[in-house]
mmCIF file of C-alpha atoms in Angstrom:
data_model
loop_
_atom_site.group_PDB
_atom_site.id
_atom_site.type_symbol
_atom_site.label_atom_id
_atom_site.label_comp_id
_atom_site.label_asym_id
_atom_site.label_seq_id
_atom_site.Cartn_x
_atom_site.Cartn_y
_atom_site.Cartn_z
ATOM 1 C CA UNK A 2 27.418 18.048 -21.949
ATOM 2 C CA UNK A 3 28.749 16.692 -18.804
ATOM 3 C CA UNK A 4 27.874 19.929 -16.790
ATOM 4 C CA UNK A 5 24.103 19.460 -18.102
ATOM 5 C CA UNK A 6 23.965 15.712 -17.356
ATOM 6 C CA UNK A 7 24.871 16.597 -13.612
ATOM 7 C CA UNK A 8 22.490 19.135 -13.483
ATOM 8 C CA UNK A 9 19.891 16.274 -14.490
ATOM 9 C CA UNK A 10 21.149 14.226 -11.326
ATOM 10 C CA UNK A 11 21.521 17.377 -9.070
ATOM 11 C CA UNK A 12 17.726 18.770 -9.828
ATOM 12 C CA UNK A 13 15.806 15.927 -10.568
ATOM 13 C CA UNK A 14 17.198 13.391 -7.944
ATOM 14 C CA UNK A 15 18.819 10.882 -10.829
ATOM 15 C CA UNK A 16 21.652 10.009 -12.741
ATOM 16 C CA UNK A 17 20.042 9.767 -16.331
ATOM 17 C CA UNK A 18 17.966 6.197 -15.854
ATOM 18 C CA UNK A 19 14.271 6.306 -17.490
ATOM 19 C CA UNK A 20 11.739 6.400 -14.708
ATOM 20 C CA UNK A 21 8.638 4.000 -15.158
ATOM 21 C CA UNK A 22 5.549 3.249 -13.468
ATOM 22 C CA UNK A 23 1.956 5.059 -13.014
ATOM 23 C CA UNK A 24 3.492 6.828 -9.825
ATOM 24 C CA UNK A 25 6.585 8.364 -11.541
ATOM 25 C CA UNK A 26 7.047 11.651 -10.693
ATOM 26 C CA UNK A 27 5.978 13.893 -14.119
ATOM 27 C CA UNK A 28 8.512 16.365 -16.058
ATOM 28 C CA UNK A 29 7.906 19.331 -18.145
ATOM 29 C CA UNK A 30 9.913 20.546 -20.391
ATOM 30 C CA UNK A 31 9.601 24.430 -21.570
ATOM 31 C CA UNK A 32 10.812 24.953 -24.893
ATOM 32 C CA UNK A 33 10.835 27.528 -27.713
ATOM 33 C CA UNK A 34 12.924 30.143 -29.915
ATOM 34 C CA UNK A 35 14.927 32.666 -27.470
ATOM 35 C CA UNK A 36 13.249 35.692 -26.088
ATOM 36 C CA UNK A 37 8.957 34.014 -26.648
ATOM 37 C CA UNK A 38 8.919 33.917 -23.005
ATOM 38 C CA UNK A 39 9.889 30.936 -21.297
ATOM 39 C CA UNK A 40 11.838 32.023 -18.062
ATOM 40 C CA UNK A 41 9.237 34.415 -17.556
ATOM 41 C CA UNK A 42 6.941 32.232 -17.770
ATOM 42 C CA UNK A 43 8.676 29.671 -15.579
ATOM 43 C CA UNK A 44 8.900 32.461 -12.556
ATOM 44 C CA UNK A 45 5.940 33.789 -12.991
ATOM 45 C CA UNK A 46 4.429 30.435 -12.244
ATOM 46 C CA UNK A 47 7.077 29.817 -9.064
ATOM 47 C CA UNK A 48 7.186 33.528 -8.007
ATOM 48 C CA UNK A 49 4.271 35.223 -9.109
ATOM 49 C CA UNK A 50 3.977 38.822 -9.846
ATOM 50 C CA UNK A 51 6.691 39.582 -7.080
ATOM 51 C CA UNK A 52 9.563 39.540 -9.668
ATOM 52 C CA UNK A 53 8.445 43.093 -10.929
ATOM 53 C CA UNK A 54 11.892 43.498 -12.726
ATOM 54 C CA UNK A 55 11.919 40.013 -14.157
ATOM 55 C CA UNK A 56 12.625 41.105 -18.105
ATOM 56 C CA UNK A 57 15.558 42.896 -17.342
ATOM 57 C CA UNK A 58 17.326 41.193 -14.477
ATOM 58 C CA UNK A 59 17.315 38.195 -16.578
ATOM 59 C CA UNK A 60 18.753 40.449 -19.857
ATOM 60 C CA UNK A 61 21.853 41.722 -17.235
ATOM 61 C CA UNK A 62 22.198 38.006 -15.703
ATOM 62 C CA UNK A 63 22.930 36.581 -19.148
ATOM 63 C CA UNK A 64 25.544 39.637 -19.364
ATOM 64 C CA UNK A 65 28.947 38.878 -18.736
ATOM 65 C CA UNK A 66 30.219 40.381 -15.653
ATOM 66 C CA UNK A 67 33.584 41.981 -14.768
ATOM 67 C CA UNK A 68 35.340 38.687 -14.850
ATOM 68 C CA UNK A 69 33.550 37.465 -17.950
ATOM 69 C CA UNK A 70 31.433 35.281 -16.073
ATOM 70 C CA UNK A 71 27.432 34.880 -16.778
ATOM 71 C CA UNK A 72 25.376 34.649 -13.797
ATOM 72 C CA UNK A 73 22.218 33.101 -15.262
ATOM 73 C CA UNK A 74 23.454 30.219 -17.638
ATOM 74 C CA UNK A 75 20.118 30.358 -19.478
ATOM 75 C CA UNK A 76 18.572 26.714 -18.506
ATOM 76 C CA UNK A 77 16.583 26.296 -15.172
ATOM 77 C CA UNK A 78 14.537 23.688 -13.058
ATOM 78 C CA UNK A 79 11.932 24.588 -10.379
ATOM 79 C CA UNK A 80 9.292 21.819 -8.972
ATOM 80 C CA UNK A 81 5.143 23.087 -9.151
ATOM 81 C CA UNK A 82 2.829 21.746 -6.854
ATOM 82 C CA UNK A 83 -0.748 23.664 -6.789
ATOM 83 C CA UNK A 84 -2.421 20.979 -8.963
ATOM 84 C CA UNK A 85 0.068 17.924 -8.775
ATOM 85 C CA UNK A 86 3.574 17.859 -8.393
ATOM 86 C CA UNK A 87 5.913 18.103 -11.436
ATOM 87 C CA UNK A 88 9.547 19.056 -12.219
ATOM 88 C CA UNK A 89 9.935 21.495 -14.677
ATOM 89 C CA UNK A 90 12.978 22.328 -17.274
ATOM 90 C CA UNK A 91 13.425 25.420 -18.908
ATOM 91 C CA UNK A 92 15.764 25.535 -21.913
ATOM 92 C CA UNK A 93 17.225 28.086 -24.125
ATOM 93 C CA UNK A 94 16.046 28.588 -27.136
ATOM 94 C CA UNK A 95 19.224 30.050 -29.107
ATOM 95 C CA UNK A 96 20.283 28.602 -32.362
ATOM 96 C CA UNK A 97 23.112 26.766 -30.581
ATOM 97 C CA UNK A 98 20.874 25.510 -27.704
ATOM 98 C CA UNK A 99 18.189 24.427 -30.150
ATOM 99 C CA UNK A 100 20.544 21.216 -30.765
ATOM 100 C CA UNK A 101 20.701 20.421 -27.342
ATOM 101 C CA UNK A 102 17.334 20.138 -26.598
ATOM 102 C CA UNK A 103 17.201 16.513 -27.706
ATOM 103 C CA UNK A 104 19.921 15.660 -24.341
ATOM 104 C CA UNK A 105 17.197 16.608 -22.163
ATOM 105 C CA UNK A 106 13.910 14.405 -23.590
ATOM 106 C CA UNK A 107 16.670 11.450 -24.266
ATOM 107 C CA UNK A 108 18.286 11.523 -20.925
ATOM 108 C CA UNK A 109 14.488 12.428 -18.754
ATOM 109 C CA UNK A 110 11.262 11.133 -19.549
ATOM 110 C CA UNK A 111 9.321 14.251 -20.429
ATOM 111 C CA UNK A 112 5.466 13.627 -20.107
ATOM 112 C CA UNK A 113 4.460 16.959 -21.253
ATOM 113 C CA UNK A 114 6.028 20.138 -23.557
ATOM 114 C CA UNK A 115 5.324 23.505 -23.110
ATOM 115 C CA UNK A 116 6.578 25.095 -26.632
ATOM 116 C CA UNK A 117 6.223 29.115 -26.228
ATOM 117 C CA UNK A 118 5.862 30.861 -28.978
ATOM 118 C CA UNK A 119 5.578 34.843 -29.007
ATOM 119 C CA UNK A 120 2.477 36.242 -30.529
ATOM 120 C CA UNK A 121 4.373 39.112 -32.092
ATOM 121 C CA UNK A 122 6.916 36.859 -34.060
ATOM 122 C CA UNK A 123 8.268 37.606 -37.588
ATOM 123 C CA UNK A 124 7.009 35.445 -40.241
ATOM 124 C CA UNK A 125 10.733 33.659 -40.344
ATOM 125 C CA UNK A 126 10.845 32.906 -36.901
ATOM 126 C CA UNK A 127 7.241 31.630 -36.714
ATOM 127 C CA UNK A 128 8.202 29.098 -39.272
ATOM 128 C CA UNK A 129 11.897 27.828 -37.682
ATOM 129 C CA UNK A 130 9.340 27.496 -34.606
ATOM 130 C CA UNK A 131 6.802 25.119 -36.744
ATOM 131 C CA UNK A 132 9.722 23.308 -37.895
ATOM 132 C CA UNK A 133 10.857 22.645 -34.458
ATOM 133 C CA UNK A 134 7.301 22.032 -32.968
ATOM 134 C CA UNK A 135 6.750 19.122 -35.416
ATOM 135 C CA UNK A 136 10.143 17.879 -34.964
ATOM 136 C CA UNK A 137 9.447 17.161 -31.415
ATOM 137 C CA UNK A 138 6.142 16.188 -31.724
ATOM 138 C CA UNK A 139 7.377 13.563 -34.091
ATOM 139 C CA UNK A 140 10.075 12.060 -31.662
ATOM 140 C CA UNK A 141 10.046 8.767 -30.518
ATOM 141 C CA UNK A 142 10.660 9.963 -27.109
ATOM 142 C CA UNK A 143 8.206 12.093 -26.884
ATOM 143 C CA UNK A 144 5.454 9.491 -28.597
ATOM 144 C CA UNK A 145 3.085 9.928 -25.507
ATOM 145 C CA UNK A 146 4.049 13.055 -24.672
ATOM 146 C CA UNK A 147 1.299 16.369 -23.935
ATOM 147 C CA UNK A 148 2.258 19.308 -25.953
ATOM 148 C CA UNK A 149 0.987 22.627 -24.604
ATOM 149 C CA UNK A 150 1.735 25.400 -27.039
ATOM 150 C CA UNK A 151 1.430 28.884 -25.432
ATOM 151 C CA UNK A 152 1.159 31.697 -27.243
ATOM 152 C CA UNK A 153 2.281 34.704 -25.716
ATOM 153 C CA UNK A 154 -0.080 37.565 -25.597
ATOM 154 C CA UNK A 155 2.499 40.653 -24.775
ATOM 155 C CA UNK A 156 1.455 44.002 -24.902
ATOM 156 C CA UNK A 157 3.643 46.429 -27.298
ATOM 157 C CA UNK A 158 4.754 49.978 -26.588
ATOM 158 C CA UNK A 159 1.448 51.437 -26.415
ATOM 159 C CA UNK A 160 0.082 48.392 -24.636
ATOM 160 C CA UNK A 161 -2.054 47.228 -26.924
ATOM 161 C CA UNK A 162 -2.135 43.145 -27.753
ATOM 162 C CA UNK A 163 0.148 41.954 -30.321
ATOM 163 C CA UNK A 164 -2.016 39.061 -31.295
ATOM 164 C CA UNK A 165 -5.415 38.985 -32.832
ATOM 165 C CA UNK A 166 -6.833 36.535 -30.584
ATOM 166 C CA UNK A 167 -10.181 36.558 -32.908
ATOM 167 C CA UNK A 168 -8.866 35.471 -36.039
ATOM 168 C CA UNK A 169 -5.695 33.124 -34.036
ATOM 169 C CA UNK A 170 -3.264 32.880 -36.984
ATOM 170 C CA UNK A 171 -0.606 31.120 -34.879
ATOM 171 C CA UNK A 172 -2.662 28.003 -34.737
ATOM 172 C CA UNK A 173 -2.508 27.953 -38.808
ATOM 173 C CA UNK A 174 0.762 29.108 -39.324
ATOM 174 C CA UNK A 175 1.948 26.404 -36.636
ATOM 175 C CA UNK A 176 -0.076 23.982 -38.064
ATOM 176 C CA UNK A 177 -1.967 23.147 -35.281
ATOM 177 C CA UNK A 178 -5.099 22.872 -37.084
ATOM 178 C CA UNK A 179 -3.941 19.452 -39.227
ATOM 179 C CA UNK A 180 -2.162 17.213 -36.925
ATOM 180 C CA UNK A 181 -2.170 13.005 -37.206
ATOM 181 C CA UNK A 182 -4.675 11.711 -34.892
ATOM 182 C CA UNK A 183 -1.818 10.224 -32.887
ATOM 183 C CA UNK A 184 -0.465 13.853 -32.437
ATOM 184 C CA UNK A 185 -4.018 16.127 -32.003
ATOM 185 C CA UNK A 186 -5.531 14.115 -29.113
ATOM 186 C CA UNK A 187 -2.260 15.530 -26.798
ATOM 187 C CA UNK A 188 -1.961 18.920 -28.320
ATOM 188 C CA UNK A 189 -3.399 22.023 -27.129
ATOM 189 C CA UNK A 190 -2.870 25.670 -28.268
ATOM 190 C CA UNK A 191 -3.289 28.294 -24.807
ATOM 191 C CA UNK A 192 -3.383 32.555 -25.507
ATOM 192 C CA UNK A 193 -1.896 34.118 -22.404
ATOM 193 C CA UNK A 194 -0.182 36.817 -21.528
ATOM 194 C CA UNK A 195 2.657 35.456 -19.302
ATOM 195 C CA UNK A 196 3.523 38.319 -17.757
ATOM 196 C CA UNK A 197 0.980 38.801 -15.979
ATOM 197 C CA UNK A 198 0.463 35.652 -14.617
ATOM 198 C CA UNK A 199 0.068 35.477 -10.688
ATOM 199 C CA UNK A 200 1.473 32.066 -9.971
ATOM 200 C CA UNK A 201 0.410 28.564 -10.463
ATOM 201 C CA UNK A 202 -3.115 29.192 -9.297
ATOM 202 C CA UNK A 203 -4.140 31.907 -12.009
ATOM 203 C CA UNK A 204 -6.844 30.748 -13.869
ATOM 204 C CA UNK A 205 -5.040 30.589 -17.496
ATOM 205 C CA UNK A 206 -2.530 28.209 -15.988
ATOM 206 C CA UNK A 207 -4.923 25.885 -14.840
ATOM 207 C CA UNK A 208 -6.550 25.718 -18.013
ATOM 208 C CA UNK A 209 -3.227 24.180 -19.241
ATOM 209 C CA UNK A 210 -2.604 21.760 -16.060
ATOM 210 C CA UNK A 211 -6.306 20.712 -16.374
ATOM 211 C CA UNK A 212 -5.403 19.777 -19.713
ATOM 212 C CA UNK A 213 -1.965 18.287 -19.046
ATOM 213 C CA UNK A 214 -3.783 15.996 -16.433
ATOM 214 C CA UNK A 215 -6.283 14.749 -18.686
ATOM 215 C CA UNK A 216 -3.870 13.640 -20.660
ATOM 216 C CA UNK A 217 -1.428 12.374 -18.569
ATOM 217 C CA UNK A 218 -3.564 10.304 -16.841
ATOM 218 C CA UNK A 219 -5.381 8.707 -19.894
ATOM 219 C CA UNK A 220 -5.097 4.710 -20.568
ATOM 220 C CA UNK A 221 -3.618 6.138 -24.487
ATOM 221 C CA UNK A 222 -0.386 7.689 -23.012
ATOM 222 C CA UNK A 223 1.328 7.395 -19.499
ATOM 223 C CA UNK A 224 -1.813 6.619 -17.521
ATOM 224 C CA UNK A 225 -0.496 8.442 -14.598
ATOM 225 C CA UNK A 226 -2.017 8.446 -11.380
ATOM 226 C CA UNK A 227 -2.342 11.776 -10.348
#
């Protein structure tokens, strides 16, 4: 825990304190069950497509070497600034992680989630991600918070789509479509594929930061200035 608080004060530029204020600087927080996409997604937005081997570097990283050390310890934290500046945390989204998640909106103000979820997923694992989805969105921290739920459009072995964009089950089966009032006005469902995002400035991204502003900046939640 102590490693991951200093990582707070080492990336973000703070020791743990609640920033407040219309000109705060905003965080994102990337969450979701293990392998839906999220490191990919956050270097495809920093990067772009030049990380051709992204998938599988990040598989050997989180390999222990030689010496039994890991290279990549799984959580990350890269600033975006095409549309308006943010910091953004990536998390991993392992059973054992999962509990930790609740360190990083209690010790940062997080103004917006991004909650991944892979459009190929087994029934089981679509509902642990519901559960978890609703857990946040039900936090106290979090009670203003924009919630941008991606779902990732992958292709499979014979690249075809592995989600019926048409008849969008995951917005059911996440519950999406029956949120409080105080929940829907800040939530959002995107289809992407993320890897094949070109950076911050491709077009399905922006969809998600247009949205993210709007909400941000509205009198209801932080009313940031941005």
């Amino acid at each position: 825990m102590s490693i991951i608080k200093s990582l707070f004060a080492k990336c973000a530029g703070f020791s743990g304190g609640i920033i407040s204020g219309n000109s705060e600087f905003p965080q994102f927080l990337i969450l979701g069950l293990e392998k839906s996409g999220k490191t990919t997604l956050l270097y495809r937005l920093k990067i772009g497509s030049g990380w051709q081997d992204i998938k599988t570097d990040m598989e050997r990283m989180r390999q222990p070497n030689e010496d039994g050390k890991v290279e990549d310890p799984g959580y990350h934290y890269e600033e975006l600034n095409r549309f308006f500046s943010v910091g953004v945390w990536e998390v991993p989204g392992t059973e054992a992680m999962r509990h930790l998640w609740k360190l990083f909106y209690h010790s940062i103000k997080i103004h917006c989630v991004i909650f991944v979820v892979d459009g190929g997923e087994s029934e089981d694992r679509i509902d642990v991600a519901k559960r978890h989805l609703h857990v946040l969105m039900n936090e106290a921290e979090l009670r203003n918070s924009c919630f941008c739920v991606i779902i990732n459009q992958r292709l499979d072995d014979k690249l075809n789509p592995v989600y019926d964009e048409k008849e969008d089950v995951l917005k059911y089966k996440l519950g999406l479509h029956e949120l409080h009032p105080s929940i829907d006005w800040r939530t959002k469902h995107f289809i992407m594929n993320i890897l094949e995002l070109k950076g911050e400035s491709d077009k399905e991204w922006a969809q998600v930061m247009m949205f993210a502003k709007e909400i941000l900046s509205s009198g209801k939640g932080f009313g940031l200035k941005l």
